[in-house]
């Protein structure tokens, strides 16, 4: 009994540690690729496009491996249906906006401010849920959203006071938050089209995105920038690019695994703690000294997000407990 409990605890600890490592590493690696003074590659759409291509390749590779060693690798069969490509296109457009704005935000703001810059996802989720799904939100949850908004504006104010604020980065962060919220809503609508298989959805999303990015890269000059890039033949550069794509693919796997071995609430708590750790690591690594109010803004955003999660958990538990009573009362 003790061994089983210890084994389960070790498994949970390993999955949470892997989630933290992959998520934090991906942010720092993307920051390097997007705005490093060493690389000097001003082609954020190209970097994002390549990550989508890597995800498509990995989906097919894992599908082939699973076919031959199903006892060791569990992955669905992958094939592309043009009809499903068209059916998932609206979600893919939102998906393209989400990953593009995420990377553009990271390009223009520091890693330490990144979480505050994209902190309005919960707020937009409440807004879009009301206008698109006609679902209301409790006063307690709205209060948590108010705390998040307050922390966001305090963070913007303090980042501006330190002279490190990029307004275009903040705008991209707000757009990223809105896109993430929209992506969650559209994902729920589209998942049944792919038999509720998250990996098949990832395949179609990234196939569509790989095609959608091509005209965008031409219009915004990324193709020209890459064509004249001096490190285009560098093995090290392509290794880093490929690793960023692998991390992008892996984060989907490890997120699902963390939810599976713990719970959605624990996953959100882990994500909140990870964001705090990431901020501290970024400030230490880049040698940044922040004011007390700046740190307060981060704590406010994280606290508001954690409180919102707890409020929603309690509301869902209450609804779950009330459902049998209502059913019995109607019989």
PDB file of C-alpha atoms in Angstrom:
ATOM      1  CA  UNK A   1       0.000   0.000   0.000  1.00  0.00           C
ATOM      2  CA  UNK A   2       2.811   2.358   0.957  1.00  0.00           C
ATOM      3  CA  UNK A   3       4.783   1.423  -2.178  1.00  0.00           C
ATOM      4  CA  UNK A   4       1.747   2.026  -4.385  1.00  0.00           C
ATOM      5  CA  UNK A   5       1.144   5.440  -2.799  1.00  0.00           C
ATOM      6  CA  UNK A   6       4.823   6.324  -3.138  1.00  0.00           C
ATOM      7  CA  UNK A   7       4.869   5.154  -6.765  1.00  0.00           C
ATOM      8  CA  UNK A   8       1.800   7.272  -7.547  1.00  0.00           C
ATOM      9  CA  UNK A   9       3.317  10.298  -5.798  1.00  0.00           C
ATOM     10  CA  UNK A  10       6.573   9.896  -7.744  1.00  0.00           C
ATOM     11  CA  UNK A  11       4.633   9.650 -11.010  1.00  0.00           C
ATOM     12  CA  UNK A  12       2.701  12.835 -10.244  1.00  0.00           C
ATOM     13  CA  UNK A  13       5.893  14.639  -9.232  1.00  0.00           C
ATOM     14  CA  UNK A  14       7.635  13.510 -12.440  1.00  0.00           C
ATOM     15  CA  UNK A  15       4.742  14.661 -14.656  1.00  0.00           C
ATOM     16  CA  UNK A  16       4.473  18.058 -12.917  1.00  0.00           C
ATOM     17  CA  UNK A  17       8.260  18.533 -13.154  1.00  0.00           C
ATOM     18  CA  UNK A  18       8.159  17.622 -16.849  1.00  0.00           C
ATOM     19  CA  UNK A  19       5.324  20.117 -17.423  1.00  0.00           C
ATOM     20  CA  UNK A  20       7.286  22.894 -15.717  1.00  0.00           C
ATOM     21  CA  UNK A  21      10.498  22.048 -17.599  1.00  0.00           C
ATOM     22  CA  UNK A  22       8.876  21.858 -21.043  1.00  0.00           C
ATOM     23  CA  UNK A  23       6.710  24.957 -20.582  1.00  0.00           C
ATOM     24  CA  UNK A  24       9.465  27.187 -19.161  1.00  0.00           C
ATOM     25  CA  UNK A  25      12.066  25.918 -21.635  1.00  0.00           C
ATOM     26  CA  UNK A  26       9.717  26.585 -24.549  1.00  0.00           C
ATOM     27  CA  UNK A  27       9.166  30.204 -23.465  1.00  0.00           C
ATOM     28  CA  UNK A  28      12.890  30.921 -23.066  1.00  0.00           C
ATOM     29  CA  UNK A  29      13.785  29.166 -26.330  1.00  0.00           C
ATOM     30  CA  UNK A  30      11.082  31.026 -28.252  1.00  0.00           C
ATOM     31  CA  UNK A  31      12.254  34.309 -26.732  1.00  0.00           C
ATOM     32  CA  UNK A  32      15.776  33.578 -27.992  1.00  0.00           C
ATOM     33  CA  UNK A  33      14.575  32.703 -31.506  1.00  0.00           C
ATOM     34  CA  UNK A  34      12.228  35.686 -31.733  1.00  0.00           C
ATOM     35  CA  UNK A  35      14.356  38.549 -30.411  1.00  0.00           C
ATOM     36  CA  UNK A  36      17.912  37.424 -29.725  1.00  0.00           C
ATOM     37  CA  UNK A  37      20.639  39.942 -30.502  1.00  0.00           C
ATOM     38  CA  UNK A  38      22.814  36.971 -31.464  1.00  0.00           C
ATOM     39  CA  UNK A  39      20.470  35.663 -34.156  1.00  0.00           C
ATOM     40  CA  UNK A  40      18.968  38.992 -35.240  1.00  0.00           C
ATOM     41  CA  UNK A  41      16.176  37.158 -37.075  1.00  0.00           C
ATOM     42  CA  UNK A  42      13.152  39.431 -37.489  1.00  0.00           C
ATOM     43  CA  UNK A  43      10.791  36.757 -38.819  1.00  0.00           C
ATOM     44  CA  UNK A  44       8.293  35.766 -36.084  1.00  0.00           C
ATOM     45  CA  UNK A  45       5.783  34.335 -38.567  1.00  0.00           C
ATOM     46  CA  UNK A  46       8.450  32.060 -40.052  1.00  0.00           C
ATOM     47  CA  UNK A  47       9.411  30.761 -36.600  1.00  0.00           C
ATOM     48  CA  UNK A  48       5.748  30.073 -35.814  1.00  0.00           C
ATOM     49  CA  UNK A  49       5.159  28.430 -39.220  1.00  0.00           C
ATOM     50  CA  UNK A  50       8.101  26.090 -38.729  1.00  0.00           C
ATOM     51  CA  UNK A  51       6.756  25.028 -35.325  1.00  0.00           C
ATOM     52  CA  UNK A  52       3.466  24.066 -36.993  1.00  0.00           C
ATOM     53  CA  UNK A  53       5.318  22.048 -39.654  1.00  0.00           C
ATOM     54  CA  UNK A  54       7.267  20.180 -36.961  1.00  0.00           C
ATOM     55  CA  UNK A  55       3.995  19.319 -35.197  1.00  0.00           C
ATOM     56  CA  UNK A  56       2.519  17.887 -38.424  1.00  0.00           C
ATOM     57  CA  UNK A  57       5.636  15.779 -39.024  1.00  0.00           C
ATOM     58  CA  UNK A  58       5.628  14.488 -35.425  1.00  0.00           C
ATOM     59  CA  UNK A  59       1.945  13.520 -35.681  1.00  0.00           C
ATOM     60  CA  UNK A  60       2.640  11.351 -38.735  1.00  0.00           C
ATOM     61  CA  UNK A  61       5.852   9.889 -37.295  1.00  0.00           C
ATOM     62  CA  UNK A  62       4.166   8.886 -34.035  1.00  0.00           C
ATOM     63  CA  UNK A  63       1.242   7.438 -36.004  1.00  0.00           C
ATOM     64  CA  UNK A  64       3.665   5.233 -37.974  1.00  0.00           C
ATOM     65  CA  UNK A  65       5.573   4.173 -34.850  1.00  0.00           C
ATOM     66  CA  UNK A  66       2.318   3.312 -33.050  1.00  0.00           C
ATOM     67  CA  UNK A  67       1.304   1.113 -35.975  1.00  0.00           C
ATOM     68  CA  UNK A  68       4.385  -1.094 -35.543  1.00  0.00           C
ATOM     69  CA  UNK A  69       4.827  -0.990 -31.736  1.00  0.00           C
ATOM     70  CA  UNK A  70       1.323  -0.412 -30.339  1.00  0.00           C
ATOM     71  CA  UNK A  71       2.327  -1.882 -26.970  1.00  0.00           C
ATOM     72  CA  UNK A  72       4.777   0.962 -26.384  1.00  0.00           C
ATOM     73  CA  UNK A  73       3.304   3.906 -28.296  1.00  0.00           C
ATOM     74  CA  UNK A  74      -0.394   4.764 -28.179  1.00  0.00           C
ATOM     75  CA  UNK A  75      -1.215   7.255 -30.930  1.00  0.00           C
ATOM     76  CA  UNK A  76      -4.196   7.454 -33.329  1.00  0.00           C
ATOM     77  CA  UNK A  77      -3.945   6.773 -37.051  1.00  0.00           C
ATOM     78  CA  UNK A  78      -3.278  10.001 -38.913  1.00  0.00           C
ATOM     79  CA  UNK A  79      -4.718  10.877 -42.322  1.00  0.00           C
ATOM     80  CA  UNK A  80      -5.868  14.112 -43.910  1.00  0.00           C
ATOM     81  CA  UNK A  81      -9.432  14.512 -45.152  1.00  0.00           C
ATOM     82  CA  UNK A  82      -9.875  17.682 -47.285  1.00  0.00           C
ATOM     83  CA  UNK A  83     -13.475  18.004 -46.055  1.00  0.00           C
ATOM     84  CA  UNK A  84     -12.329  18.071 -42.438  1.00  0.00           C
ATOM     85  CA  UNK A  85      -9.635  20.607 -43.351  1.00  0.00           C
ATOM     86  CA  UNK A  86     -12.390  22.920 -44.564  1.00  0.00           C
ATOM     87  CA  UNK A  87     -14.659  22.150 -41.605  1.00  0.00           C
ATOM     88  CA  UNK A  88     -11.914  22.965 -39.084  1.00  0.00           C
ATOM     89  CA  UNK A  89     -10.750  26.080 -40.948  1.00  0.00           C
ATOM     90  CA  UNK A  90     -12.572  28.630 -38.689  1.00  0.00           C
ATOM     91  CA  UNK A  91     -10.869  27.144 -35.632  1.00  0.00           C
ATOM     92  CA  UNK A  92      -7.551  27.066 -37.487  1.00  0.00           C
ATOM     93  CA  UNK A  93      -7.814  30.787 -38.240  1.00  0.00           C
ATOM     94  CA  UNK A  94      -8.311  31.474 -34.532  1.00  0.00           C
ATOM     95  CA  UNK A  95      -5.448  29.056 -33.788  1.00  0.00           C
ATOM     96  CA  UNK A  96      -3.150  30.965 -36.169  1.00  0.00           C
ATOM     97  CA  UNK A  97      -4.068  34.238 -34.452  1.00  0.00           C
ATOM     98  CA  UNK A  98      -3.430  32.683 -31.038  1.00  0.00           C
ATOM     99  CA  UNK A  99       0.064  31.322 -31.698  1.00  0.00           C
ATOM    100  CA  UNK A 100       1.045  34.372 -33.763  1.00  0.00           C
ATOM    101  CA  UNK A 101      -0.007  36.910 -31.116  1.00  0.00           C
ATOM    102  CA  UNK A 102       1.597  34.775 -28.397  1.00  0.00           C
ATOM    103  CA  UNK A 103       4.933  34.825 -30.197  1.00  0.00           C
ATOM    104  CA  UNK A 104       4.655  38.506 -31.168  1.00  0.00           C
ATOM    105  CA  UNK A 105       3.941  39.379 -27.534  1.00  0.00           C
ATOM    106  CA  UNK A 106       6.979  37.354 -26.410  1.00  0.00           C
ATOM    107  CA  UNK A 107       9.089  39.042 -29.079  1.00  0.00           C
ATOM    108  CA  UNK A 108       8.327  42.543 -27.789  1.00  0.00           C
ATOM    109  CA  UNK A 109       8.123  42.022 -24.007  1.00  0.00           C
ATOM    110  CA  UNK A 110      10.463  40.380 -21.532  1.00  0.00           C
ATOM    111  CA  UNK A 111       9.909  36.851 -20.260  1.00  0.00           C
ATOM    112  CA  UNK A 112       9.309  38.277 -16.761  1.00  0.00           C
ATOM    113  CA  UNK A 113       6.388  40.416 -17.996  1.00  0.00           C
ATOM    114  CA  UNK A 114       5.077  37.799 -20.436  1.00  0.00           C
ATOM    115  CA  UNK A 115       2.546  36.244 -18.051  1.00  0.00           C
ATOM    116  CA  UNK A 116       1.098  39.625 -17.042  1.00  0.00           C
ATOM    117  CA  UNK A 117       0.957  40.679 -20.699  1.00  0.00           C
ATOM    118  CA  UNK A 118      -1.221  37.669 -21.535  1.00  0.00           C
ATOM    119  CA  UNK A 119      -3.148  37.559 -18.257  1.00  0.00           C
ATOM    120  CA  UNK A 120      -6.567  38.635 -19.582  1.00  0.00           C
ATOM    121  CA  UNK A 121      -7.472  35.231 -21.051  1.00  0.00           C
ATOM    122  CA  UNK A 122      -9.867  34.486 -18.161  1.00  0.00           C
ATOM    123  CA  UNK A 123     -11.559  37.866 -18.584  1.00  0.00           C
ATOM    124  CA  UNK A 124     -12.052  37.356 -22.335  1.00  0.00           C
ATOM    125  CA  UNK A 125     -13.306  33.845 -21.685  1.00  0.00           C
ATOM    126  CA  UNK A 126     -16.078  35.271 -19.484  1.00  0.00           C
ATOM    127  CA  UNK A 127     -16.938  37.932 -22.081  1.00  0.00           C
ATOM    128  CA  UNK A 128     -17.027  35.540 -25.054  1.00  0.00           C
ATOM    129  CA  UNK A 129     -18.941  32.907 -23.085  1.00  0.00           C
ATOM    130  CA  UNK A 130     -21.637  35.484 -22.347  1.00  0.00           C
ATOM    131  CA  UNK A 131     -21.972  36.894 -25.889  1.00  0.00           C
ATOM    132  CA  UNK A 132     -21.378  33.691 -27.889  1.00  0.00           C
ATOM    133  CA  UNK A 133     -22.861  31.011 -25.634  1.00  0.00           C
ATOM    134  CA  UNK A 134     -25.296  33.170 -23.597  1.00  0.00           C
ATOM    135  CA  UNK A 135     -23.846  31.789 -20.349  1.00  0.00           C
ATOM    136  CA  UNK A 136     -23.697  34.074 -17.339  1.00  0.00           C
ATOM    137  CA  UNK A 137     -20.946  34.236 -14.718  1.00  0.00           C
ATOM    138  CA  UNK A 138     -21.399  34.508 -10.960  1.00  0.00           C
ATOM    139  CA  UNK A 139     -20.602  37.717  -9.100  1.00  0.00           C
ATOM    140  CA  UNK A 140     -17.734  35.975  -7.283  1.00  0.00           C
ATOM    141  CA  UNK A 141     -16.116  34.895 -10.566  1.00  0.00           C
ATOM    142  CA  UNK A 142     -16.574  38.423 -11.943  1.00  0.00           C
ATOM    143  CA  UNK A 143     -14.871  39.754  -8.808  1.00  0.00           C
ATOM    144  CA  UNK A 144     -11.874  37.516  -9.561  1.00  0.00           C
ATOM    145  CA  UNK A 145     -11.810  38.917 -13.102  1.00  0.00           C
ATOM    146  CA  UNK A 146     -11.736  42.410 -11.606  1.00  0.00           C
ATOM    147  CA  UNK A 147      -8.676  41.439  -9.551  1.00  0.00           C
ATOM    148  CA  UNK A 148      -6.935  40.127 -12.694  1.00  0.00           C
ATOM    149  CA  UNK A 149      -7.705  43.339 -14.604  1.00  0.00           C
ATOM    150  CA  UNK A 150      -6.381  45.418 -11.704  1.00  0.00           C
ATOM    151  CA  UNK A 151      -3.176  43.375 -11.614  1.00  0.00           C
ATOM    152  CA  UNK A 152      -2.780  43.717 -15.384  1.00  0.00           C
ATOM    153  CA  UNK A 153      -3.031  47.523 -15.350  1.00  0.00           C
ATOM    154  CA  UNK A 154      -0.754  47.773 -12.321  1.00  0.00           C
ATOM    155  CA  UNK A 155       1.782  45.614 -14.159  1.00  0.00           C
ATOM    156  CA  UNK A 156       1.589  47.774 -17.292  1.00  0.00           C
ATOM    157  CA  UNK A 157       2.023  50.889 -15.145  1.00  0.00           C
ATOM    158  CA  UNK A 158       5.053  49.471 -13.332  1.00  0.00           C
ATOM    159  CA  UNK A 159       6.644  48.136 -16.511  1.00  0.00           C
ATOM    160  CA  UNK A 160       6.229  51.621 -17.985  1.00  0.00           C
ATOM    161  CA  UNK A 161       7.784  53.214 -14.902  1.00  0.00           C
ATOM    162  CA  UNK A 162      10.873  51.041 -15.339  1.00  0.00           C
ATOM    163  CA  UNK A 163      11.229  52.172 -18.951  1.00  0.00           C
ATOM    164  CA  UNK A 164      10.928  48.613 -20.305  1.00  0.00           C
ATOM    165  CA  UNK A 165       7.323  48.750 -21.505  1.00  0.00           C
ATOM    166  CA  UNK A 166       6.526  47.952 -25.130  1.00  0.00           C
ATOM    167  CA  UNK A 167       2.991  49.119 -25.897  1.00  0.00           C
ATOM    168  CA  UNK A 168       2.888  47.056 -29.090  1.00  0.00           C
ATOM    169  CA  UNK A 169       3.874  44.058 -26.959  1.00  0.00           C
ATOM    170  CA  UNK A 170       0.992  44.799 -24.566  1.00  0.00           C
ATOM    171  CA  UNK A 171      -1.428  45.077 -27.508  1.00  0.00           C
ATOM    172  CA  UNK A 172      -0.210  41.737 -28.861  1.00  0.00           C
ATOM    173  CA  UNK A 173      -0.604  40.273 -25.361  1.00  0.00           C
ATOM    174  CA  UNK A 174      -4.231  41.436 -25.145  1.00  0.00           C
ATOM    175  CA  UNK A 175      -4.894  40.021 -28.636  1.00  0.00           C
ATOM    176  CA  UNK A 176      -3.235  36.749 -27.576  1.00  0.00           C
ATOM    177  CA  UNK A 177      -5.481  36.573 -24.494  1.00  0.00           C
ATOM    178  CA  UNK A 178      -8.586  37.088 -26.633  1.00  0.00           C
ATOM    179  CA  UNK A 179      -7.413  34.480 -29.153  1.00  0.00           C
ATOM    180  CA  UNK A 180      -6.732  31.884 -26.445  1.00  0.00           C
ATOM    181  CA  UNK A 181     -10.258  32.370 -25.070  1.00  0.00           C
ATOM    182  CA  UNK A 182     -11.797  32.107 -28.554  1.00  0.00           C
ATOM    183  CA  UNK A 183      -9.692  29.047 -29.324  1.00  0.00           C
ATOM    184  CA  UNK A 184     -11.083  27.252 -26.258  1.00  0.00           C
ATOM    185  CA  UNK A 185     -14.679  27.984 -27.307  1.00  0.00           C
ATOM    186  CA  UNK A 186     -14.176  26.949 -30.939  1.00  0.00           C
ATOM    187  CA  UNK A 187     -12.276  23.820 -29.890  1.00  0.00           C
ATOM    188  CA  UNK A 188     -15.331  22.571 -27.974  1.00  0.00           C
ATOM    189  CA  UNK A 189     -17.452  23.080 -31.091  1.00  0.00           C
ATOM    190  CA  UNK A 190     -15.041  21.431 -33.528  1.00  0.00           C
ATOM    191  CA  UNK A 191     -13.802  18.449 -31.451  1.00  0.00           C
ATOM    192  CA  UNK A 192     -16.853  16.249 -32.291  1.00  0.00           C
ATOM    193  CA  UNK A 193     -15.926  16.562 -35.994  1.00  0.00           C
ATOM    194  CA  UNK A 194     -12.692  14.650 -35.307  1.00  0.00           C
ATOM    195  CA  UNK A 195     -14.265  12.070 -32.963  1.00  0.00           C
ATOM    196  CA  UNK A 196     -13.225  14.104 -29.909  1.00  0.00           C
ATOM    197  CA  UNK A 197      -9.605  13.161 -30.599  1.00  0.00           C
ATOM    198  CA  UNK A 198      -7.343  16.016 -29.548  1.00  0.00           C
ATOM    199  CA  UNK A 199      -4.421  14.718 -31.652  1.00  0.00           C
ATOM    200  CA  UNK A 200      -6.445  14.584 -34.861  1.00  0.00           C
ATOM    201  CA  UNK A 201      -7.587  18.120 -34.132  1.00  0.00           C
ATOM    202  CA  UNK A 202      -3.951  19.168 -33.586  1.00  0.00           C
ATOM    203  CA  UNK A 203      -3.068  17.639 -36.968  1.00  0.00           C
ATOM    204  CA  UNK A 204      -5.794  19.507 -38.876  1.00  0.00           C
ATOM    205  CA  UNK A 205      -5.100  22.742 -37.019  1.00  0.00           C
ATOM    206  CA  UNK A 206      -1.405  22.638 -37.820  1.00  0.00           C
ATOM    207  CA  UNK A 207      -1.889  21.509 -41.433  1.00  0.00           C
ATOM    208  CA  UNK A 208      -4.267  24.429 -42.031  1.00  0.00           C
ATOM    209  CA  UNK A 209      -1.967  26.792 -40.130  1.00  0.00           C
ATOM    210  CA  UNK A 210       1.066  25.718 -42.186  1.00  0.00           C
ATOM    211  CA  UNK A 211      -0.821  26.749 -45.344  1.00  0.00           C
ATOM    212  CA  UNK A 212      -2.318  29.934 -43.870  1.00  0.00           C
ATOM    213  CA  UNK A 213       1.087  31.212 -42.766  1.00  0.00           C
ATOM    214  CA  UNK A 214       2.595  31.089 -46.280  1.00  0.00           C
ATOM    215  CA  UNK A 215       0.782  34.180 -47.700  1.00  0.00           C
ATOM    216  CA  UNK A 216       1.208  35.958 -44.344  1.00  0.00           C
ATOM    217  CA  UNK A 217       4.973  35.387 -44.436  1.00  0.00           C
ATOM    218  CA  UNK A 218       5.115  36.789 -47.968  1.00  0.00           C
ATOM    219  CA  UNK A 219       3.008  39.874 -47.164  1.00  0.00           C
ATOM    220  CA  UNK A 220       4.837  40.752 -43.925  1.00  0.00           C
ATOM    221  CA  UNK A 221       8.316  40.221 -45.341  1.00  0.00           C
ATOM    222  CA  UNK A 222       9.356  37.137 -43.390  1.00  0.00           C
ATOM    223  CA  UNK A 223      10.304  35.284 -46.588  1.00  0.00           C
ATOM    224  CA  UNK A 224      12.644  38.095 -47.615  1.00  0.00           C
ATOM    225  CA  UNK A 225      14.136  38.253 -44.122  1.00  0.00           C
ATOM    226  CA  UNK A 226      14.788  34.504 -44.046  1.00  0.00           C
ATOM    227  CA  UNK A 227      16.222  34.481 -47.571  1.00  0.00           C
ATOM    228  CA  UNK A 228      18.978  36.870 -46.496  1.00  0.00           C
ATOM    229  CA  UNK A 229      19.532  35.297 -43.064  1.00  0.00           C
ATOM    230  CA  UNK A 230      23.259  34.430 -42.637  1.00  0.00           C
ATOM    231  CA  UNK A 231      22.626  31.426 -40.331  1.00  0.00           C
ATOM    232  CA  UNK A 232      20.241  29.697 -42.735  1.00  0.00           C
ATOM    233  CA  UNK A 233      22.726  26.849 -43.243  1.00  0.00           C
ATOM    234  CA  UNK A 234      23.624  26.596 -39.535  1.00  0.00           C
ATOM    235  CA  UNK A 235      22.921  23.184 -37.986  1.00  0.00           C
ATOM    236  CA  UNK A 236      22.732  24.830 -34.552  1.00  0.00           C
ATOM    237  CA  UNK A 237      20.027  27.255 -35.716  1.00  0.00           C
ATOM    238  CA  UNK A 238      17.868  24.508 -37.206  1.00  0.00           C
ATOM    239  CA  UNK A 239      18.373  22.360 -34.112  1.00  0.00           C
ATOM    240  CA  UNK A 240      16.997  25.183 -31.935  1.00  0.00           C
ATOM    241  CA  UNK A 241      14.124  25.768 -34.371  1.00  0.00           C
ATOM    242  CA  UNK A 242      13.249  22.072 -34.379  1.00  0.00           C
ATOM    243  CA  UNK A 243      13.465  21.845 -30.592  1.00  0.00           C
ATOM    244  CA  UNK A 244      11.021  24.766 -30.298  1.00  0.00           C
ATOM    245  CA  UNK A 245       8.609  22.797 -32.477  1.00  0.00           C
ATOM    246  CA  UNK A 246       9.136  19.655 -30.401  1.00  0.00           C
ATOM    247  CA  UNK A 247       8.478  21.600 -27.192  1.00  0.00           C
ATOM    248  CA  UNK A 248       5.338  23.064 -28.763  1.00  0.00           C
ATOM    249  CA  UNK A 249       4.128  19.556 -29.580  1.00  0.00           C
ATOM    250  CA  UNK A 250       5.195  18.146 -26.209  1.00  0.00           C
ATOM    251  CA  UNK A 251       3.366  20.788 -24.168  1.00  0.00           C
ATOM    252  CA  UNK A 252       0.045  19.461 -25.477  1.00  0.00           C
ATOM    253  CA  UNK A 253       0.971  15.934 -24.416  1.00  0.00           C
ATOM    254  CA  UNK A 254       2.291  16.815 -20.976  1.00  0.00           C
ATOM    255  CA  UNK A 255      -0.649  19.148 -20.256  1.00  0.00           C
ATOM    256  CA  UNK A 256      -3.114  16.350 -20.929  1.00  0.00           C
ATOM    257  CA  UNK A 257      -1.018  13.931 -18.870  1.00  0.00           C
ATOM    258  CA  UNK A 258      -0.837  16.346 -15.930  1.00  0.00           C
ATOM    259  CA  UNK A 259      -4.625  16.718 -15.936  1.00  0.00           C
ATOM    260  CA  UNK A 260      -4.957  12.918 -16.151  1.00  0.00           C
ATOM    261  CA  UNK A 261      -2.702  12.090 -13.183  1.00  0.00           C
ATOM    262  CA  UNK A 262      -3.968  14.982 -11.020  1.00  0.00           C
ATOM    263  CA  UNK A 263      -7.102  17.018 -11.846  1.00  0.00           C
ATOM    264  CA  UNK A 264      -8.061  20.140 -13.848  1.00  0.00           C
ATOM    265  CA  UNK A 265      -7.894  22.204 -10.643  1.00  0.00           C
ATOM    266  CA  UNK A 266      -4.422  20.904  -9.745  1.00  0.00           C
ATOM    267  CA  UNK A 267      -3.314  21.550 -13.322  1.00  0.00           C
ATOM    268  CA  UNK A 268      -4.409  25.178 -13.041  1.00  0.00           C
ATOM    269  CA  UNK A 269      -2.666  25.536  -9.682  1.00  0.00           C
ATOM    270  CA  UNK A 270       0.474  24.002 -11.183  1.00  0.00           C
ATOM    271  CA  UNK A 271       0.263  26.411 -14.121  1.00  0.00           C
ATOM    272  CA  UNK A 272      -0.096  29.369 -11.772  1.00  0.00           C
ATOM    273  CA  UNK A 273       2.886  28.259  -9.695  1.00  0.00           C
ATOM    274  CA  UNK A 274       4.879  27.637 -12.874  1.00  0.00           C
ATOM    275  CA  UNK A 275       4.144  31.175 -14.068  1.00  0.00           C
ATOM    276  CA  UNK A 276       5.434  32.561 -10.776  1.00  0.00           C
ATOM    277  CA  UNK A 277       8.591  30.444 -10.982  1.00  0.00           C
ATOM    278  CA  UNK A 278       9.112  31.468 -14.600  1.00  0.00           C
ATOM    279  CA  UNK A 279       8.927  35.144 -13.654  1.00  0.00           C
ATOM    280  CA  UNK A 280      11.477  34.703 -10.857  1.00  0.00           C
ATOM    281  CA  UNK A 281      13.807  32.708 -13.131  1.00  0.00           C
ATOM    282  CA  UNK A 282      13.552  35.350 -15.863  1.00  0.00           C
ATOM    283  CA  UNK A 283      14.361  38.216 -13.490  1.00  0.00           C
ATOM    284  CA  UNK A 284      17.326  36.281 -12.091  1.00  0.00           C
ATOM    285  CA  UNK A 285      18.648  35.136 -15.472  1.00  0.00           C
ATOM    286  CA  UNK A 286      18.408  38.548 -17.126  1.00  0.00           C
ATOM    287  CA  UNK A 287      19.559  40.384 -13.995  1.00  0.00           C
ATOM    288  CA  UNK A 288      16.408  42.504 -13.759  1.00  0.00           C
ATOM    289  CA  UNK A 289      15.557  44.410 -10.576  1.00  0.00           C
ATOM    290  CA  UNK A 290      11.829  45.081 -10.190  1.00  0.00           C
ATOM    291  CA  UNK A 291       9.912  47.319  -7.776  1.00  0.00           C
ATOM    292  CA  UNK A 292       7.639  46.036  -5.009  1.00  0.00           C
ATOM    293  CA  UNK A 293       4.555  47.226  -6.927  1.00  0.00           C
ATOM    294  CA  UNK A 294       5.735  45.319 -10.014  1.00  0.00           C
ATOM    295  CA  UNK A 295       5.891  42.125  -7.987  1.00  0.00           C
ATOM    296  CA  UNK A 296       2.527  42.975  -6.438  1.00  0.00           C
ATOM    297  CA  UNK A 297       1.006  43.182  -9.931  1.00  0.00           C
ATOM    298  CA  UNK A 298       2.268  39.673 -10.717  1.00  0.00           C
ATOM    299  CA  UNK A 299       0.942  38.304  -7.426  1.00  0.00           C
ATOM    300  CA  UNK A 300      -2.413  40.037  -8.038  1.00  0.00           C
ATOM    301  CA  UNK A 301      -2.770  38.481 -11.491  1.00  0.00           C
ATOM    302  CA  UNK A 302      -1.755  35.042 -10.254  1.00  0.00           C
ATOM    303  CA  UNK A 303      -3.936  35.323  -7.158  1.00  0.00           C
ATOM    304  CA  UNK A 304      -6.960  36.447  -9.169  1.00  0.00           C
ATOM    305  CA  UNK A 305      -6.474  33.555 -11.613  1.00  0.00           C
ATOM    306  CA  UNK A 306      -6.141  31.031  -8.787  1.00  0.00           C
ATOM    307  CA  UNK A 307      -9.215  32.437  -7.032  1.00  0.00           C
ATOM    308  CA  UNK A 308     -11.236  32.249 -10.268  1.00  0.00           C
ATOM    309  CA  UNK A 309     -10.259  28.593 -10.651  1.00  0.00           C
ATOM    310  CA  UNK A 310     -11.349  27.821  -7.104  1.00  0.00           C
ATOM    311  CA  UNK A 311     -14.648  29.692  -7.503  1.00  0.00           C
ATOM    312  CA  UNK A 312     -15.456  27.772 -10.704  1.00  0.00           C
ATOM    313  CA  UNK A 313     -14.517  24.485  -9.021  1.00  0.00           C
ATOM    314  CA  UNK A 314     -16.917  25.134  -6.158  1.00  0.00           C
ATOM    315  CA  UNK A 315     -19.693  26.162  -8.555  1.00  0.00           C
ATOM    316  CA  UNK A 316     -19.237  23.003 -10.636  1.00  0.00           C
ATOM    317  CA  UNK A 317     -19.229  20.859  -7.484  1.00  0.00           C
ATOM    318  CA  UNK A 318     -22.418  22.545  -6.287  1.00  0.00           C
ATOM    319  CA  UNK A 319     -24.117  21.966  -9.660  1.00  0.00           C
ATOM    320  CA  UNK A 320     -22.996  18.342  -9.609  1.00  0.00           C
ATOM    321  CA  UNK A 321     -24.445  17.818  -6.126  1.00  0.00           C
ATOM    322  CA  UNK A 322     -27.714  19.565  -7.004  1.00  0.00           C
ATOM    323  CA  UNK A 323     -28.303  17.608 -10.208  1.00  0.00           C
ATOM    324  CA  UNK A 324     -29.364  14.280  -8.526  1.00  0.00           C
ATOM    325  CA  UNK A 325     -31.703  16.156  -6.157  1.00  0.00           C
ATOM    326  CA  UNK A 326     -33.371  17.958  -9.055  1.00  0.00           C
ATOM    327  CA  UNK A 327     -33.669  14.694 -10.976  1.00  0.00           C
ATOM    328  CA  UNK A 328     -35.259  12.922  -7.987  1.00  0.00           C
ATOM    329  CA  UNK A 329     -37.601  15.826  -7.420  1.00  0.00           C
ATOM    330  CA  UNK A 330     -38.891  15.684 -10.994  1.00  0.00           C
ATOM    331  CA  UNK A 331     -39.610  11.973 -10.876  1.00  0.00           C
TER     332      UNK A 331
END
